[in-house]
């Protein structure tokens, strides 16, 4: 956010800086993209292993029709 500078009548200058900070989320944009990319990569790997597991698992739908 933009800083707000207040000039006093005496020899002082006050600079007010408004920030909203949340503990644990004080990261910059490139770090946030790296973290999001790592999470997305984990989801993709898990989905890949699920597809592999589903393709290897035998189909038991024929056994239940009797």
Tab-separated table of N, CA, C and O in Angstrom:
chain	number	residue	atom	x	y	z
A	1	UNK	N	0.831	-1.175	0.000
A	1	UNK	CA	0.000	0.000	0.000
A	1	UNK	C	0.882	1.247	0.000
A	1	UNK	O	2.040	1.205	0.394
A	2	UNK	N	0.315	2.344	-0.387
A	2	UNK	CA	1.050	3.603	-0.422
A	2	UNK	C	1.245	4.135	0.992
A	2	UNK	O	0.377	3.993	1.853
A	3	UNK	N	2.396	4.723	1.202
A	3	UNK	CA	2.671	5.314	2.495
A	3	UNK	C	2.028	6.685	2.592
A	3	UNK	O	1.903	7.399	1.600
A	4	UNK	N	1.621	7.043	3.776
A	4	UNK	CA	0.992	8.337	4.005
A	4	UNK	C	1.946	9.157	4.885
A	4	UNK	O	2.320	8.711	5.965
A	5	UNK	N	2.356	10.326	4.436
A	5	UNK	CA	3.285	11.175	5.173
A	5	UNK	C	2.508	12.340	5.761
A	5	UNK	O	1.764	13.031	5.065
A	6	UNK	N	2.681	12.550	7.049
A	6	UNK	CA	2.005	13.634	7.755
A	6	UNK	C	3.072	14.625	8.219
A	6	UNK	O	4.021	14.238	8.896
A	7	UNK	N	2.943	15.868	7.844
A	7	UNK	CA	3.872	16.913	8.285
A	7	UNK	C	3.312	17.583	9.542
A	7	UNK	O	2.161	18.019	9.563
A	8	UNK	N	4.127	17.645	10.567
A	8	UNK	CA	3.723	18.282	11.826
A	8	UNK	C	4.137	19.751	11.818
A	8	UNK	O	5.018	20.159	11.061
A	9	UNK	N	3.520	20.540	12.708
A	9	UNK	CA	3.892	21.953	12.808
A	9	UNK	C	5.252	22.108	13.467
A	9	UNK	O	5.966	23.070	13.218
A	10	UNK	N	5.650	21.168	14.306
A	10	UNK	CA	6.992	21.208	14.889
A	10	UNK	C	7.949	20.464	13.965
A	10	UNK	O	7.597	20.092	12.852
A	11	UNK	N	9.126	20.213	14.408
A	11	UNK	CA	10.157	19.597	13.555
A	11	UNK	C	10.046	18.074	13.581
A	11	UNK	O	10.944	17.379	14.023
A	12	UNK	N	8.955	17.535	13.101
A	12	UNK	CA	8.813	16.086	13.040
A	12	UNK	C	8.064	15.691	11.765
A	12	UNK	O	7.305	16.472	11.208
A	13	UNK	N	8.313	14.486	11.324
A	13	UNK	CA	7.595	13.918	10.183
A	13	UNK	C	7.140	12.523	10.578
A	13	UNK	O	7.933	11.729	11.064
A	14	UNK	N	5.887	12.233	10.379
A	14	UNK	CA	5.324	10.927	10.714
A	14	UNK	C	4.971	10.225	9.412
A	14	UNK	O	4.297	10.789	8.560
A	15	UNK	N	5.441	8.987	9.262
A	15	UNK	CA	5.109	8.181	8.092
A	15	UNK	C	4.229	7.024	8.545
A	15	UNK	O	4.629	6.241	9.409
A	16	UNK	N	3.049	6.929	7.992
A	16	UNK	CA	2.113	5.868	8.349
A	16	UNK	C	2.073	4.875	7.202
A	16	UNK	O	1.870	5.244	6.051
A	17	UNK	N	2.268	3.625	7.531
A	17	UNK	CA	2.242	2.572	6.519
A	17	UNK	C	1.206	1.542	6.937
A	17	UNK	O	1.329	0.911	7.984
A	18	UNK	N	0.180	1.387	6.120
A	18	UNK	CA	-0.907	0.462	6.428
A	18	UNK	C	-0.592	-0.900	5.808
A	18	UNK	O	-0.365	-1.000	4.606
A	19	UNK	N	-0.568	-1.938	6.625
A	19	UNK	CA	-0.303	-3.284	6.133
A	19	UNK	C	-1.260	-4.264	6.793
A	19	UNK	O	-1.621	-4.106	7.946
A	20	UNK	N	-1.624	-5.258	6.038
A	20	UNK	CA	-2.395	-6.371	6.565
A	20	UNK	C	-1.480	-7.594	6.498
A	20	UNK	O	-1.092	-8.019	5.404
A	21	UNK	N	-1.116	-8.109	7.634
A	21	UNK	CA	-0.230	-9.270	7.660
A	21	UNK	C	-0.912	-10.410	8.384
A	21	UNK	O	-1.576	-10.218	9.395
A	22	UNK	N	-0.760	-11.581	7.826
A	22	UNK	CA	-1.291	-12.804	8.417
A	22	UNK	C	-0.114	-13.724	8.656
A	22	UNK	O	0.677	-13.983	7.736
A	23	UNK	N	0.021	-14.212	9.865
A	23	UNK	CA	1.154	-15.070	10.213
A	23	UNK	C	1.170	-16.305	9.319
A	23	UNK	O	0.151	-16.959	9.112
A	24	UNK	N	2.323	-16.619	8.775
A	24	UNK	CA	2.460	-17.778	7.904
A	24	UNK	C	2.240	-17.495	6.439
A	24	UNK	O	2.551	-18.322	5.597
A	25	UNK	N	1.689	-16.349	6.111
A	25	UNK	CA	1.424	-16.014	4.708
A	25	UNK	C	2.247	-14.824	4.243
A	25	UNK	O	1.906	-14.190	3.258
A	26	UNK	N	3.306	-14.512	4.935
A	26	UNK	CA	4.156	-13.394	4.542
A	26	UNK	C	5.194	-13.869	3.535
A	26	UNK	O	6.380	-13.927	3.817
A	27	UNK	N	4.740	-14.222	2.337
A	27	UNK	CA	5.640	-14.689	1.287
A	27	UNK	C	5.471	-13.798	0.072
A	27	UNK	O	4.410	-13.203	-0.141
A	28	UNK	N	6.523	-13.724	-0.726
A	28	UNK	CA	6.448	-12.903	-1.922
A	28	UNK	C	5.822	-13.707	-3.067
A	28	UNK	O	5.580	-14.909	-2.950
A	29	UNK	N	5.543	-13.035	-4.162
A	29	UNK	CA	4.822	-13.640	-5.287
A	29	UNK	C	5.577	-14.827	-5.901
A	29	UNK	O	4.975	-15.884	-6.110
A	30	UNK	N	6.883	-14.731	-6.190
A	30	UNK	CA	7.572	-15.900	-6.768
A	30	UNK	C	7.560	-17.119	-5.848
A	30	UNK	O	7.398	-18.252	-6.302
A	31	UNK	N	7.695	-16.886	-4.546
A	31	UNK	CA	7.647	-18.001	-3.605
A	31	UNK	C	6.258	-18.627	-3.574
A	31	UNK	O	6.114	-19.846	-3.486
A	32	UNK	N	5.223	-17.806	-3.665
A	32	UNK	CA	3.857	-18.316	-3.692
A	32	UNK	C	3.615	-19.170	-4.933
A	32	UNK	O	2.972	-20.219	-4.856
A	33	UNK	N	4.150	-18.741	-6.089
A	33	UNK	CA	4.011	-19.537	-7.304
A	33	UNK	C	4.764	-20.858	-7.193
A	33	UNK	O	4.288	-21.898	-7.650
A	34	UNK	N	5.938	-20.850	-6.579
A	34	UNK	CA	6.693	-22.092	-6.387
A	34	UNK	C	5.941	-23.038	-5.467
A	34	UNK	O	5.865	-24.238	-5.731
A	35	UNK	N	5.371	-22.516	-4.397
A	35	UNK	CA	4.610	-23.343	-3.469
A	35	UNK	C	3.366	-23.909	-4.148
A	35	UNK	O	3.071	-25.108	-4.026
A	36	UNK	N	2.647	-23.095	-4.895
A	36	UNK	CA	1.464	-23.573	-5.613
A	36	UNK	C	1.821	-24.594	-6.673
A	36	UNK	O	1.104	-25.582	-6.873
A	37	UNK	N	2.935	-24.382	-7.365
A	37	UNK	CA	3.385	-25.348	-8.370
A	37	UNK	C	3.764	-26.680	-7.753
A	37	UNK	O	3.473	-27.738	-8.316
A	38	UNK	N	4.399	-26.641	-6.588
A	38	UNK	CA	4.764	-27.887	-5.910
A	38	UNK	C	3.520	-28.656	-5.473
A	38	UNK	O	3.458	-29.883	-5.602
A	39	UNK	N	2.515	-27.951	-4.990
A	39	UNK	CA	1.263	-28.612	-4.591
A	39	UNK	C	0.565	-29.208	-5.807
A	39	UNK	O	0.090	-30.351	-5.772
A	40	UNK	N	0.513	-28.469	-6.907
A	40	UNK	CA	-0.116	-28.977	-8.131
A	40	UNK	C	0.641	-30.185	-8.675
A	40	UNK	O	0.026	-31.150	-9.144
A	41	UNK	N	1.969	-30.161	-8.595
A	41	UNK	CA	2.768	-31.294	-9.047
A	41	UNK	C	2.487	-32.541	-8.206
A	41	UNK	O	2.364	-33.644	-8.747
A	42	UNK	N	2.343	-32.373	-6.905
A	42	UNK	CA	2.008	-33.518	-6.034
A	42	UNK	C	0.654	-34.105	-6.405
A	42	UNK	O	0.483	-35.325	-6.439
A	43	UNK	N	-0.334	-33.241	-6.678
A	43	UNK	CA	-1.651	-33.724	-7.085
A	43	UNK	C	-1.571	-34.476	-8.411
A	43	UNK	O	-2.213	-35.517	-8.596
A	44	UNK	N	-0.771	-33.975	-9.350
A	44	UNK	CA	-0.628	-34.640	-10.651
A	44	UNK	C	0.033	-36.007	-10.507
A	44	UNK	O	-0.390	-36.973	-11.149
A	45	UNK	N	1.038	-36.098	-9.672
A	45	UNK	CA	1.707	-37.383	-9.455
A	45	UNK	C	0.752	-38.368	-8.799
A	45	UNK	O	0.689	-39.549	-9.183
A	46	UNK	N	-0.012	-37.918	-7.809
A	46	UNK	CA	-0.978	-38.798	-7.152
A	46	UNK	C	-2.042	-39.279	-8.136
A	46	UNK	O	-2.435	-40.452	-8.126
A	47	UNK	N	-2.511	-38.380	-8.998
A	47	UNK	CA	-3.512	-38.761	-9.993
A	47	UNK	C	-2.921	-39.768	-10.987
A	47	UNK	O	-3.585	-40.725	-11.373
A	48	UNK	N	-1.674	-39.559	-11.377
A	48	UNK	CA	-0.992	-40.484	-12.279
A	48	UNK	C	-0.943	-41.879	-11.665
A	48	UNK	O	-1.267	-42.874	-12.329
A	49	UNK	N	-0.560	-41.991	-10.391
A	49	UNK	CA	-0.500	-43.298	-9.739
A	49	UNK	C	-1.894	-43.913	-9.582
A	49	UNK	O	-2.051	-45.135	-9.647
A	50	UNK	N	-2.919	-43.086	-9.380
A	50	UNK	CA	-4.286	-43.605	-9.289
A	50	UNK	C	-4.716	-44.201	-10.626
A	50	UNK	O	-5.311	-45.280	-10.670
A	51	UNK	N	-4.405	-43.503	-11.726
A	51	UNK	CA	-4.767	-44.010	-13.051
A	51	UNK	C	-4.022	-45.316	-13.328
A	51	UNK	O	-4.611	-46.277	-13.849
A	52	UNK	N	-2.759	-45.377	-12.986
A	52	UNK	CA	-1.980	-46.612	-13.167
A	52	UNK	C	-2.595	-47.740	-12.340
A	52	UNK	O	-2.783	-48.857	-12.829
A	53	UNK	N	-2.931	-47.449	-11.091
A	53	UNK	CA	-3.530	-48.474	-10.228
A	53	UNK	C	-4.877	-48.944	-10.733
A	53	UNK	O	-5.193	-50.136	-10.674
A	54	UNK	N	-5.696	-48.032	-11.233
A	54	UNK	CA	-7.006	-48.415	-11.768
A	54	UNK	C	-6.877	-49.242	-13.045
A	54	UNK	O	-7.705	-50.109	-13.314
A	55	UNK	N	-5.844	-48.993	-13.829
A	55	UNK	CA	-5.685	-49.751	-15.075
A	55	UNK	C	-5.127	-51.149	-14.813
A	55	UNK	O	-5.388	-52.068	-15.585
A	56	UNK	N	-4.400	-51.328	-13.730
A	56	UNK	CA	-3.814	-52.630	-13.405
A	56	UNK	C	-4.810	-53.500	-12.630
A	56	UNK	O	-4.797	-54.727	-12.743
A	57	UNK	N	-5.698	-52.879	-11.880
A	57	UNK	CA	-6.661	-53.610	-11.060
A	57	UNK	C	-7.582	-54.442	-11.957
A	57	UNK	O	-8.101	-53.940	-12.954
A	58	UNK	N	-7.806	-55.709	-11.596
A	58	UNK	CA	-8.687	-56.540	-12.442
A	58	UNK	C	-10.145	-56.070	-12.370
A	58	UNK	O	-10.595	-55.568	-11.349
A	59	UNK	N	-10.850	-56.240	-13.461
A	59	UNK	CA	-12.255	-55.860	-13.541
A	59	UNK	C	-13.095	-57.004	-12.978
A	59	UNK	O	-13.116	-58.097	-13.527
A	60	UNK	N	-13.818	-56.764	-11.907
A	60	UNK	CA	-14.611	-57.808	-11.248
A	60	UNK	C	-16.104	-57.668	-11.547
A	60	UNK	O	-16.923	-58.280	-10.890
A	61	UNK	N	-16.480	-56.886	-12.526
A	61	UNK	CA	-17.904	-56.703	-12.837
A	61	UNK	C	-18.504	-57.965	-13.435
A	61	UNK	O	-19.699	-58.217	-13.253
A	62	UNK	N	-17.728	-58.803	-14.127
A	62	UNK	CA	-18.253	-60.040	-14.702
A	62	UNK	C	-18.592	-61.072	-13.639
A	62	UNK	O	-19.494	-61.882	-13.812
A	63	UNK	N	-17.913	-61.071	-12.521
A	63	UNK	CA	-18.143	-62.058	-11.465
A	63	UNK	C	-19.455	-61.828	-10.741
A	63	UNK	O	-20.045	-62.751	-10.210
A	64	UNK	N	-19.955	-60.621	-10.665
A	64	UNK	CA	-21.150	-60.313	-9.905
A	64	UNK	C	-22.445	-60.531	-10.676
A	64	UNK	O	-23.515	-60.447	-10.138
A	65	UNK	N	-22.383	-60.816	-11.968
A	65	UNK	CA	-23.580	-60.948	-12.778
A	65	UNK	C	-24.221	-62.319	-12.643
A	65	UNK	O	-25.310	-62.533	-13.151
A	66	UNK	N	-23.626	-63.267	-11.985
A	66	UNK	CA	-24.196	-64.618	-11.915
A	66	UNK	C	-25.306	-64.747	-10.942
A	66	UNK	O	-25.650	-64.041	-10.128
